[in-house]
XYZ file of C-alpha atoms in Angstrom:
744
model
C 59.809 76.941 -34.120
C 59.871 78.195 -30.503
C 56.666 78.992 -28.948
C 57.186 82.857 -28.824
C 58.539 83.343 -32.279
C 55.008 84.141 -34.082
C 54.527 86.777 -31.351
C 58.095 88.073 -32.033
C 57.280 88.176 -35.842
C 54.193 90.346 -35.175
C 56.078 92.532 -32.809
C 59.021 93.292 -35.006
C 56.696 93.816 -38.125
C 54.891 96.643 -36.712
C 55.783 99.975 -38.044
C 55.893 103.417 -36.227
C 52.446 104.432 -37.249
C 51.076 101.198 -35.841
C 50.648 99.291 -39.298
C 52.439 96.309 -40.378
C 55.300 96.000 -42.771
C 53.842 92.774 -44.001
C 50.762 94.215 -45.524
C 50.912 98.019 -45.046
C 47.251 98.150 -44.342
C 44.988 97.906 -41.389
C 43.640 94.573 -42.549
C 45.430 92.475 -40.045
C 45.863 88.916 -40.458
C 44.721 86.476 -37.914
C 48.175 85.825 -36.461
C 48.732 89.627 -36.130
C 45.213 90.057 -34.401
C 45.835 87.252 -31.817
C 49.343 88.722 -31.174
C 48.505 92.205 -30.245
C 47.433 91.430 -26.667
C 50.404 89.278 -26.139
C 53.056 91.899 -27.432
C 52.920 95.319 -25.752
C 50.479 98.188 -25.054
C 52.657 100.401 -27.202
C 51.807 98.624 -30.350
C 48.250 98.111 -29.265
C 47.789 101.799 -28.777
C 49.437 102.478 -32.149
C 47.102 100.220 -33.970
C 44.110 101.810 -32.398
C 45.562 105.277 -33.551
C 46.307 104.040 -37.067
C 43.039 102.410 -37.582
C 40.960 105.313 -36.360
C 42.844 107.810 -38.297
C 42.621 106.104 -41.532
C 38.687 105.593 -41.102
C 36.938 107.343 -43.946
C 33.946 109.733 -43.641
C 31.301 107.096 -43.909
C 32.779 105.159 -41.049
C 34.439 102.417 -43.106
C 38.103 101.850 -44.306
C 39.332 101.979 -47.857
C 43.063 101.075 -48.009
C 43.707 99.862 -51.435
C 45.474 96.543 -52.191
C 48.128 98.468 -53.837
C 49.199 99.008 -50.290
C 50.582 95.497 -50.240
C 52.279 95.981 -53.576
C 53.936 99.399 -52.471
C 54.536 98.782 -49.006
C 52.887 101.908 -48.082
C 49.448 103.068 -47.199
C 47.427 103.750 -50.493
C 43.768 105.079 -50.104
C 41.023 103.746 -52.303
C 38.244 106.230 -53.555
C 35.782 104.606 -51.296
C 35.391 102.252 -48.404
C 36.269 98.661 -49.013
C 34.070 95.962 -47.463
C 36.923 93.600 -46.763
C 39.039 96.214 -45.038
C 36.251 97.396 -43.124
C 35.650 94.095 -41.664
C 39.289 93.447 -40.885
C 39.628 96.966 -39.418
C 36.657 96.351 -37.070
C 37.982 92.932 -36.011
C 41.345 94.410 -35.278
C 39.850 97.240 -33.185
C 37.694 94.772 -31.290
C 40.339 92.464 -30.596
C 42.416 95.209 -28.948
C 39.251 96.339 -26.856
C 38.859 99.797 -28.697
C 36.889 101.766 -26.167
C 34.729 104.087 -28.586
C 31.692 101.885 -29.387
C 30.392 104.555 -31.761
C 33.306 104.020 -34.272
C 32.504 100.192 -34.271
C 28.836 100.861 -34.701
C 29.416 103.222 -37.563
C 31.555 100.885 -39.296
C 29.133 97.988 -38.862
C 26.424 100.398 -40.374
C 28.506 100.687 -43.493
C 28.496 96.936 -44.131
C 24.767 96.785 -43.499
C 24.138 99.692 -45.796
C 26.221 98.085 -48.575
C 24.465 94.680 -48.411
C 22.859 93.794 -51.665
C 19.198 92.774 -51.896
C 19.950 89.037 -52.450
C 21.885 89.214 -49.002
C 25.272 88.997 -50.480
C 27.985 91.782 -50.414
C 29.781 93.310 -53.497
C 33.233 91.977 -54.183
C 34.697 95.404 -54.664
C 38.512 95.492 -55.199
C 39.087 92.102 -53.410
C 41.120 89.934 -55.651
C 39.500 86.439 -55.100
C 42.680 84.657 -56.294
C 44.179 85.928 -52.892
C 41.348 86.044 -50.452
C 37.766 84.649 -49.684
C 34.935 86.645 -50.862
C 33.812 89.816 -49.287
C 30.626 87.932 -48.032
C 33.027 85.715 -45.981
C 34.635 88.632 -44.269
C 31.272 90.308 -43.441
C 29.761 87.035 -41.901
C 33.090 86.511 -40.045
C 32.657 89.979 -38.410
C 28.881 89.767 -38.059
C 28.749 86.388 -36.323
C 31.450 87.052 -33.860
C 31.235 88.792 -30.409
C 32.723 92.333 -30.224
C 33.039 92.208 -26.518
C 31.762 95.724 -26.320
C 28.964 96.286 -23.942
C 26.800 98.267 -26.367
C 27.353 96.132 -29.282
C 27.207 92.600 -28.028
C 26.347 90.229 -30.517
C 25.546 86.319 -29.964
C 28.318 84.187 -30.844
C 27.269 81.630 -33.440
C 30.120 80.647 -35.658
C 32.722 82.058 -37.838
C 31.030 80.439 -40.731
C 28.479 82.606 -42.864
C 24.790 82.356 -42.468
C 22.384 82.341 -45.094
C 19.127 84.248 -46.209
C 16.531 83.682 -43.465
C 18.930 83.796 -40.612
C 18.578 87.302 -39.051
C 21.281 88.895 -37.310
C 19.898 88.961 -33.766
C 21.280 91.540 -31.264
C 21.161 91.848 -27.437
C 21.948 95.522 -26.750
C 21.748 97.690 -29.946
C 18.967 98.904 -32.180
C 21.564 98.701 -35.005
C 21.553 94.846 -34.563
C 17.877 94.519 -34.107
C 16.793 95.876 -37.501
C 14.449 93.371 -38.903
C 15.577 93.818 -42.281
C 19.161 92.835 -41.730
C 19.706 89.414 -43.314
C 22.588 87.297 -44.229
C 23.086 85.215 -47.562
C 24.909 82.082 -48.431
C 28.473 83.497 -48.568
C 30.553 82.333 -51.254
C 33.325 80.718 -49.187
C 34.188 77.961 -51.764
C 31.055 76.608 -53.500
C 29.201 79.417 -55.335
C 31.848 80.845 -57.521
C 34.414 78.771 -59.218
C 36.190 81.985 -60.047
C 37.438 82.221 -56.634
C 40.750 80.397 -56.997
C 42.833 78.852 -54.523
C 46.567 79.724 -54.113
C 47.306 77.294 -56.621
C 45.163 78.922 -59.099
C 42.524 76.085 -59.226
C 38.899 76.365 -58.527
C 37.904 75.553 -54.900
C 36.389 71.895 -54.732
C 32.721 72.023 -56.092
C 32.216 68.372 -56.893
C 28.684 68.080 -55.217
C 26.124 70.255 -53.468
C 26.190 70.980 -49.811
C 24.502 68.306 -47.849
C 23.642 68.267 -43.858
C 22.061 65.447 -42.125
C 19.745 66.243 -39.279
C 18.494 63.520 -36.938
C 15.728 64.897 -34.429
C 14.548 62.563 -31.863
C 10.988 63.137 -30.921
C 9.406 61.690 -27.631
C 6.685 59.727 -29.308
C 7.091 56.099 -30.444
C 3.746 54.690 -30.020
C 0.948 56.827 -31.784
C 1.163 56.320 -35.506
C -0.755 59.454 -36.272
C 1.787 61.562 -34.403
C 4.768 59.997 -36.031
C 3.393 60.259 -39.438
C 2.430 63.903 -38.945
C 6.118 64.812 -37.967
C 7.382 62.639 -40.905
C 5.067 64.513 -43.292
C 6.034 67.828 -41.904
C 9.650 67.036 -42.778
C 8.863 65.469 -46.320
C 6.934 68.587 -47.320
C 9.660 70.900 -46.601
C 11.535 72.007 -49.714
C 14.908 70.647 -50.267
C 14.644 67.994 -47.619
C 14.726 64.289 -48.395
C 13.317 62.025 -45.506
C 15.644 58.875 -45.429
C 14.575 56.935 -42.454
C 11.690 56.960 -39.673
C 12.680 54.644 -36.802
C 10.114 54.437 -33.985
C 10.541 52.463 -30.719
C 7.664 51.401 -28.656
C 9.387 50.593 -25.386
C 11.465 53.677 -25.633
C 8.380 55.794 -26.730
C 10.780 57.607 -29.011
C 11.190 58.095 -32.848
C 14.317 59.041 -34.611
C 13.938 60.839 -37.972
C 16.837 60.930 -40.509
C 16.549 63.473 -43.295
C 19.064 65.380 -45.409
C 19.289 68.536 -47.461
C 21.139 71.863 -47.813
C 21.985 73.730 -44.535
C 19.009 76.075 -45.116
C 16.473 73.183 -45.918
C 17.385 70.981 -42.892
C 16.960 74.026 -40.617
C 13.555 74.642 -42.268
C 12.665 70.999 -41.938
C 13.640 70.684 -38.349
C 11.438 73.767 -37.616
C 8.554 72.416 -39.413
C 8.737 69.012 -37.442
C 8.978 71.001 -34.160
C 6.057 73.133 -34.830
C 3.960 69.948 -35.749
C 5.167 68.201 -32.598
C 4.436 71.100 -30.245
C 0.780 70.669 -30.802
C 0.748 66.818 -30.646
C 3.124 65.716 -27.988
C 2.609 66.291 -24.140
C 5.507 65.567 -22.002
C 3.402 65.608 -18.911
C 1.985 62.309 -19.815
C 5.237 60.812 -21.417
C 6.994 57.636 -20.208
C 9.601 55.513 -21.974
C 12.858 53.659 -21.301
C 15.098 56.184 -23.261
C 16.366 59.283 -21.206
C 14.806 62.439 -22.442
C 13.998 65.951 -21.382
C 11.602 67.259 -24.080
C 9.209 66.603 -26.909
C 11.954 67.314 -29.446
C 14.621 65.890 -27.006
C 17.716 66.241 -29.236
C 18.282 67.767 -32.722
C 21.976 67.204 -34.155
C 23.145 68.676 -37.404
C 25.811 66.553 -38.913
C 28.073 67.432 -42.021
C 27.860 64.957 -44.779
C 29.020 66.448 -47.994
C 30.828 69.705 -48.833
C 29.821 71.158 -45.360
C 32.064 72.042 -42.528
C 31.486 71.509 -38.902
C 31.526 75.145 -38.479
C 28.491 75.492 -40.911
C 26.689 72.745 -38.957
C 27.192 74.954 -35.733
C 25.634 77.809 -37.790
C 22.792 75.662 -38.417
C 22.358 74.688 -34.768
C 22.482 78.194 -33.613
C 19.892 79.383 -36.188
C 17.701 76.622 -35.614
C 17.945 77.138 -31.740
C 17.224 80.769 -31.910
C 14.349 80.378 -34.188
C 12.869 77.406 -32.205
C 13.191 79.468 -29.159
C 11.457 82.516 -30.767
C 8.542 80.640 -32.320
C 7.712 78.345 -29.506
C 9.188 80.207 -26.479
C 10.830 77.057 -25.165
C 14.357 76.721 -23.609
C 17.064 75.185 -26.110
C 20.582 74.059 -24.810
C 23.551 73.602 -27.218
C 25.495 70.528 -27.029
C 28.455 68.861 -28.958
C 30.489 70.936 -31.249
C 28.033 73.745 -30.978
C 28.283 73.902 -26.992
C 29.549 77.433 -25.653
C 30.300 75.824 -22.173
C 32.664 72.841 -21.953
C 30.328 71.117 -19.433
C 27.553 71.061 -22.070
C 29.569 69.617 -24.737
C 28.473 65.974 -23.565
C 24.656 65.247 -24.304
C 24.095 63.054 -21.026
C 25.435 66.111 -18.979
C 22.836 68.357 -20.710
C 20.371 65.764 -20.126
C 20.977 65.095 -16.613
C 17.857 64.756 -14.472
C 15.703 64.279 -17.545
C 12.371 66.087 -17.863
C 11.374 65.308 -14.158
C 14.280 67.499 -12.805
C 13.935 70.080 -15.701
C 11.831 72.828 -13.565
C 14.314 72.839 -10.727
C 17.353 72.730 -13.047
C 16.111 75.857 -15.042
C 16.141 77.729 -11.821
C 19.919 77.396 -11.517
C 22.150 79.972 -13.058
C 24.591 77.528 -14.377
C 21.746 75.853 -16.321
C 20.346 78.955 -18.056
C 19.446 78.050 -21.649
C 21.551 79.164 -24.549
C 18.407 80.070 -26.300
C 14.835 80.733 -24.870
C 13.402 81.346 -21.435
C 14.733 79.901 -18.289
C 11.202 78.679 -17.614
C 9.512 75.208 -17.917
C 6.908 74.815 -20.733
C 5.317 71.466 -19.215
C 4.041 70.045 -22.418
C 7.430 70.587 -24.232
C 10.275 70.497 -21.727
C 13.542 71.444 -23.266
C 15.470 70.732 -26.403
C 19.333 70.088 -26.825
C 20.437 71.109 -30.400
C 23.958 70.291 -31.492
C 26.380 69.582 -34.219
C 28.425 66.491 -34.383
C 30.223 64.451 -36.891
C 28.576 61.576 -38.746
C 28.460 58.343 -36.568
C 28.968 55.129 -38.439
C 27.619 51.939 -36.785
C 30.282 49.245 -38.107
C 30.510 45.649 -37.052
C 33.042 43.077 -37.984
C 32.018 39.482 -38.161
C 33.984 36.722 -36.376
C 33.719 32.990 -36.066
C 34.533 33.092 -32.386
C 32.745 33.353 -29.052
C 31.288 36.630 -27.653
C 34.064 36.768 -25.045
C 36.956 36.720 -27.829
C 34.970 39.351 -29.847
C 34.917 41.597 -26.662
C 38.529 41.072 -25.937
C 39.257 42.563 -29.436
C 36.766 45.414 -28.879
C 38.537 46.245 -25.599
C 41.960 46.386 -27.441
C 40.776 48.753 -30.238
C 38.238 51.105 -28.675
C 39.455 54.436 -27.438
C 38.420 53.833 -23.907
C 40.227 50.483 -23.790
C 40.060 48.690 -20.621
C 40.154 51.966 -18.535
C 42.403 54.929 -17.844
C 45.552 52.780 -17.263
C 44.877 50.741 -20.433
C 43.474 52.972 -23.129
C 42.636 51.356 -26.573
C 44.364 51.869 -29.986
C 41.660 53.897 -32.096
C 40.521 57.266 -31.390
C 36.949 58.183 -31.448
C 35.894 54.522 -31.591
C 33.465 52.769 -29.114
C 33.089 49.229 -29.038
C 32.069 45.960 -27.456
C 31.757 42.128 -28.421
C 28.512 40.306 -28.607
C 26.958 37.269 -30.272
C 24.497 37.654 -33.191
C 22.076 34.707 -32.739
C 20.543 35.146 -35.978
C 23.503 34.911 -37.971
C 25.212 32.372 -35.583
C 28.461 34.466 -35.182
C 30.136 37.002 -32.926
C 30.825 40.569 -33.844
C 33.101 43.266 -32.707
C 30.495 46.089 -32.706
C 31.805 49.599 -32.976
C 30.594 53.281 -33.378
C 32.998 55.255 -35.310
C 32.487 58.670 -33.997
C 34.805 60.431 -36.507
C 35.410 58.432 -39.638
C 37.893 61.051 -40.907
C 40.193 60.601 -38.001
C 39.613 56.777 -37.767
C 38.377 55.438 -41.007
C 36.308 52.440 -41.450
C 39.163 50.465 -43.108
C 41.457 51.268 -40.161
C 38.958 49.683 -37.938
C 38.608 46.624 -40.083
C 42.341 46.136 -40.588
C 42.967 46.505 -36.815
C 40.231 43.797 -35.955
C 41.835 41.572 -38.731
C 45.280 41.830 -37.169
C 44.056 41.097 -33.683
C 41.956 38.251 -34.782
C 44.846 36.780 -36.627
C 46.875 36.838 -33.421
C 44.150 34.846 -31.662
C 43.904 32.397 -34.586
C 40.219 33.707 -35.343
C 38.648 33.981 -38.689
C 37.120 37.216 -39.836
C 34.097 36.757 -42.157
C 33.047 40.023 -43.680
C 31.619 43.127 -41.777
C 28.364 45.092 -41.572
C 27.419 48.737 -41.825
C 24.311 49.343 -39.872
C 22.287 52.250 -41.111
C 23.558 54.660 -43.566
C 27.088 55.686 -44.635
C 28.510 58.818 -46.107
C 29.968 58.461 -49.692
C 33.150 59.989 -48.586
C 33.607 57.444 -45.916
C 33.399 54.596 -48.777
C 35.713 56.587 -51.131
C 38.289 57.203 -48.515
C 38.235 53.308 -47.733
C 38.599 52.737 -51.618
C 41.541 55.000 -51.849
C 43.299 53.151 -48.977
C 43.021 49.702 -50.840
C 43.904 51.251 -54.127
C 47.021 52.748 -52.806
C 47.931 49.742 -50.666
C 47.368 47.100 -53.456
C 48.482 49.266 -56.365
C 45.215 49.150 -58.024
C 43.986 51.187 -60.756
C 40.502 52.022 -60.282
C 38.758 55.297 -61.576
C 34.986 55.192 -61.640
C 33.130 56.000 -58.329
C 30.827 52.912 -58.932
C 33.929 50.623 -58.958
C 35.377 52.019 -55.911
C 32.181 51.393 -53.924
C 32.234 47.843 -55.257
C 35.923 47.468 -54.263
C 35.129 48.448 -50.678
C 31.977 45.956 -50.592
C 34.309 43.317 -51.531
C 37.405 44.169 -49.419
C 35.266 44.461 -46.238
C 32.632 41.799 -46.882
C 29.748 44.259 -46.454
C 27.501 41.877 -48.224
C 28.303 39.054 -45.876
C 24.950 39.215 -43.941
C 22.897 40.534 -46.802
C 23.155 42.562 -49.874
C 24.652 45.888 -49.511
C 22.753 48.238 -51.964
C 24.598 51.430 -52.460
C 21.514 53.488 -53.535
C 19.696 52.397 -50.293
C 22.749 52.643 -47.886
C 24.882 55.409 -49.147
C 23.253 58.887 -48.094
C 24.246 60.762 -51.276
C 22.856 58.003 -53.403
C 19.628 58.132 -51.695
C 18.948 61.803 -51.943
C 16.567 62.321 -54.916
C 17.748 65.221 -57.374
C 14.323 66.741 -57.430
C 14.918 70.364 -56.384
C 15.360 73.172 -58.986
C 18.999 73.385 -57.924
C 19.447 69.800 -59.165
C 18.039 70.474 -62.607
C 21.492 70.986 -64.028
C 22.333 71.471 -67.754
C 24.938 68.467 -67.495
C 21.986 66.211 -66.722
C 20.301 66.764 -70.183
C 20.421 64.780 -73.026
C 22.687 66.036 -75.802
C 19.626 66.969 -77.910
C 18.029 68.781 -75.077
C 21.282 70.715 -74.176
C 21.859 71.784 -77.918
C 18.284 72.902 -78.107
C 18.621 75.037 -74.859
C 21.854 76.558 -76.392
C 19.771 77.408 -79.431
C 16.815 78.862 -77.619
C 16.069 82.649 -77.296
C 17.712 82.764 -73.995
C 20.887 84.319 -72.553
C 21.995 81.070 -70.978
C 23.314 78.709 -71.691
C 25.670 80.462 -73.920
C 29.233 80.481 -75.063
C 30.763 79.998 -71.549
C 28.717 76.864 -70.752
C 29.467 75.571 -74.342
C 33.224 76.293 -73.802
C 33.263 74.432 -70.583
C 31.303 71.520 -72.392
C 33.930 71.361 -75.242
C 36.648 71.327 -72.558
C 35.262 68.322 -70.915
C 34.831 66.539 -74.194
C 38.530 67.367 -75.002
C 39.500 65.851 -71.513
C 37.294 62.868 -72.157
C 39.144 62.103 -75.524
C 42.409 62.267 -73.924
C 40.991 59.875 -71.195
C 39.767 57.573 -74.020
C 43.085 57.380 -75.725
C 44.643 56.393 -72.489
C 41.986 53.644 -71.904
C 42.592 52.494 -75.278
C 46.284 52.166 -74.659
C 46.123 50.752 -71.097
C 45.875 46.851 -70.565
C 46.439 45.939 -74.037
C 49.169 43.180 -74.505
C 51.057 45.225 -77.266
C 51.264 48.286 -74.919
C 51.981 46.266 -71.749
C 55.266 48.275 -71.275
C 53.270 51.473 -71.104
C 50.967 50.544 -68.447
C 52.792 52.566 -65.708
C 52.698 55.539 -67.907
C 49.066 55.233 -68.589
C 48.333 54.656 -64.706
C 49.996 57.973 -64.402
C 48.425 59.948 -67.278
C 44.768 58.752 -67.338
C 43.477 59.982 -63.841
C 44.386 63.660 -64.453
C 42.068 63.401 -67.601
C 39.539 61.476 -65.742
C 39.336 64.147 -62.815
C 39.250 67.011 -65.350
C 36.183 65.694 -66.854
C 34.111 65.746 -63.686
C 35.597 69.238 -62.718
C 34.910 70.784 -66.276
C 31.267 69.490 -66.330
C 30.703 71.371 -63.172
C 31.696 74.645 -64.985
C 29.019 74.117 -67.668
C 26.392 75.036 -65.191
C 28.547 77.273 -62.992
C 28.990 79.571 -66.083
C 25.262 79.961 -66.420
C 24.844 80.537 -62.589
C 27.470 83.253 -62.577
C 26.038 85.123 -65.507
C 22.550 84.995 -63.909
C 23.921 87.159 -61.121
C 24.609 89.942 -63.580
C 21.270 89.405 -65.154
C 19.615 89.718 -61.682
C 21.473 92.924 -61.045
C 20.178 94.513 -64.284
C 16.629 93.864 -63.158
C 17.175 95.733 -59.849
C 15.212 99.032 -59.235
C 16.922 102.348 -60.284
C 14.050 104.837 -58.982
C 16.449 106.750 -56.650
C 20.012 107.644 -56.372
C 20.284 105.020 -53.761
C 18.770 102.380 -55.657
C 21.021 103.160 -58.656
C 24.192 102.970 -56.546
C 22.945 99.549 -55.363
C 22.349 98.366 -58.750
C 25.676 99.517 -60.048
C 27.475 97.720 -57.222
C 25.594 94.629 -57.891
C 26.221 94.799 -61.568
C 29.925 95.220 -60.938
C 29.849 92.267 -58.596
C 27.915 90.177 -60.974
C 30.357 91.063 -63.903
C 33.324 89.994 -61.748
C 31.771 86.662 -61.093
C 30.924 86.370 -64.874
C 34.655 86.771 -65.408
C 35.878 84.631 -62.860
C 34.402 81.327 -64.201
C 35.758 81.301 -67.693
C 39.095 82.582 -66.414
C 39.043 79.341 -63.911
C 37.967 77.280 -66.937
C 41.018 78.391 -68.837
C 43.237 77.867 -65.911
C 41.901 74.210 -65.363
C 42.181 73.239 -69.009
C 45.803 74.570 -69.326
C 46.737 71.955 -66.712
C 45.996 69.195 -69.047
C 48.719 70.175 -71.574
C 51.704 68.340 -69.948
C 49.539 65.222 -69.933
C 48.452 65.858 -73.460
C 51.965 66.255 -74.714
C 53.082 62.856 -73.208
C 49.859 61.139 -74.299
C 50.360 62.152 -77.905
C 53.757 60.555 -77.666
C 52.865 57.263 -76.000
C 49.089 56.685 -76.634
C 47.738 54.106 -79.093
C 48.726 55.456 -82.375
C 45.434 54.304 -83.931
C 43.820 56.979 -81.674
C 45.907 59.811 -83.171
C 43.155 61.650 -84.637
C 41.146 61.466 -81.235
C 44.082 63.262 -79.620
C 44.268 65.972 -82.323
C 40.560 66.488 -81.852
C 41.235 66.676 -78.123
C 43.872 69.256 -78.569
C 41.677 71.330 -80.654
C 38.795 70.985 -78.304
C 40.824 72.192 -75.406
C 42.283 75.106 -77.412
C 38.694 76.174 -78.389
C 37.532 75.892 -74.905
C 40.412 78.291 -73.730
C 39.597 80.498 -76.566
C 35.970 80.657 -75.703
C 36.674 81.340 -72.061
C 39.086 84.265 -73.196
C 36.316 85.697 -75.221
C 33.902 85.579 -72.454
C 36.306 87.049 -69.979
C 36.864 89.934 -72.477
C 33.323 90.803 -73.256
C 32.520 91.052 -69.643
C 35.649 92.705 -68.571
C 34.898 95.865 -70.853
C 32.072 96.958 -68.505
C 34.037 96.611 -65.335
C 35.252 99.851 -63.675
C 37.948 98.670 -61.599
C 40.832 99.388 -63.990
C 43.514 97.490 -61.949
C 41.324 94.418 -61.876
C 40.778 94.822 -65.735
C 44.395 95.190 -66.356
C 45.395 92.163 -64.257
C 42.691 89.885 -65.582
C 43.212 90.733 -69.201
C 46.904 90.000 -68.886
C 46.307 86.673 -67.225
C 43.720 85.753 -69.801
C 45.975 86.613 -72.828
C 48.740 84.479 -71.247
C 46.399 81.562 -70.866
C 45.154 81.857 -74.465
C 48.886 82.129 -75.898
C 49.781 78.918 -73.649
C 46.818 76.928 -75.088
C 47.780 77.862 -78.630
C 51.317 77.066 -78.131
C 50.540 73.747 -76.588
C 48.068 72.875 -79.218
C 50.604 73.422 -81.929
C 53.193 71.220 -80.112
C 50.536 68.380 -79.684
C 49.574 68.578 -83.284
C 53.217 68.627 -84.392
C 54.152 65.585 -82.386
C 50.905 63.774 -83.597
C 51.993 64.315 -87.133
C 55.387 62.769 -86.690
C 53.767 59.408 -85.346
C 52.959 56.746 -87.879
């Protein structure tokens, strides 16, 4: 596509009234927003006029989603949260001059925020878009570029309860009661389905690693006090404390949810503030503050943008609490020159007083003044660094030669290396009597572990050098191990399903136990995290007896929705079992390729369906919480009604997603009943009925919650979809049972 084509698309899709034919609403897409200024002033002015005229009395915008269907403007009966966000973003992007219009629109969003920090879903159809919360946070964490309403840019990722919106020029932004919640981008509500109709991935909880470096490595009482502050923070798991006497520095490693790690880092900083005095500090490692550096690192189900948000919230709260200067570095840097940590830390503590006087070194947060006992802190976001060494029976020089070939820096600007985001050098490990190509993998998703290993093996082979295993120093994310396993499974055409087996495969392929045992529960971050928080007390972790007793207890949850999800998981498990009872047997050897294709979908479905056991109960709890909201005034009654409607839509979304997920298994079921071990025919018959029962249960749960939803369009669409899913399940079950009866 030629470079200007996207702009031409925007230009030609604009209608005479300033709207766009593609959507017929003022809710502009990202492409349209970015294209305005590059098109023409005429279309920009038309957009301003269109958006301002269509504004409702309360200051919001209420164009209905029927606008998309009918290709004309259709007005809702009240302002819509998502369209208000989009309209405000559009007006800000074209530099709309009237700040009062922007302020009034933002006030609508603040007034409509629910007590739990969330926003009501309204008429937003989750199968098409993100939730309302995402759009609110997308707006409220960006910079409007309007003088009277300038908000600090943090990230386009949502914040959570506890991170107050902080303003710099408007009382509206400085209200102390304005708070964000964990917006449901992808993990809170399985009812939010992607374009393909499947739930967003929710295989595990969000996990962020925080690695604060404190300038004290000699006083045990100080080191222990900081460690204790982290350990006592709810939701934080302290994994490692690494003090250095010569560096006079201690590196702490802990993990937790985004909210928890921010609180853990703040607790540690508050403790250190009273115990570390930088005026008397000395050590070999570069440093500029008591809490010298504090990076936030995505580990599991967390984006880099969310870690940037962690960084901003931490930096702002740290500067507010301790009144100290904080710089942002890495992915959180606002200024390119501050992306590099050595650049931020240049001059170290001793030069900080003069550095803070320079305009170009004004802190991102906090005062440009030296606090002698503290210094300054660098807070940032970066990807997980994996320290990975490959063992060679060679000289140090030969190992270094290979390191120069593979590392990104290579031998200099004129001779770059092969692997991006890889640092490397060669050394001799005296205690093991072998050489190593020692690497830091700065981005394991760009350059995976196996890529480094295989490239070293190729270079070593060219030099006739033996590779004798490798070594991961420190911790490693589970994803890095599983990505490596997937590579070898695909390359060698292996059939490995279980996570435990995949990890064992990687240990074997890379020789990770060559210099000592590689114990997954001690080396893989996710395996080290104790499931001790309340959030981790999941229904699926209960024994069968406990689960059944919980269902039978005098409580609303777990109920039919959770039971339906569990029945679905058992149906998928039976399908998987039949495949396993067929695969690898001599008499069915000709069917091995078929089973290799049919078993994985069942295995994957088991894990996804089990997640819905808890998801259903959590979704219903939103509605139950709304019922308990106060209703002593008209305003409270309105808020309660909005929250109830939002809760009902969530309660509908989970079982609808369950039915969608189950029905994806029918093609595999129809094949499995034809080719699976005939001795297991009855198991497949039970599996089919279990899956049908699960869809029926999902249907009934959708219908009972749907009747109280006031959005008639949503009700009609959802009812039609649920009925179609139920019919598909019944017809597919009949087909499977009929095929089973014909097998002898």
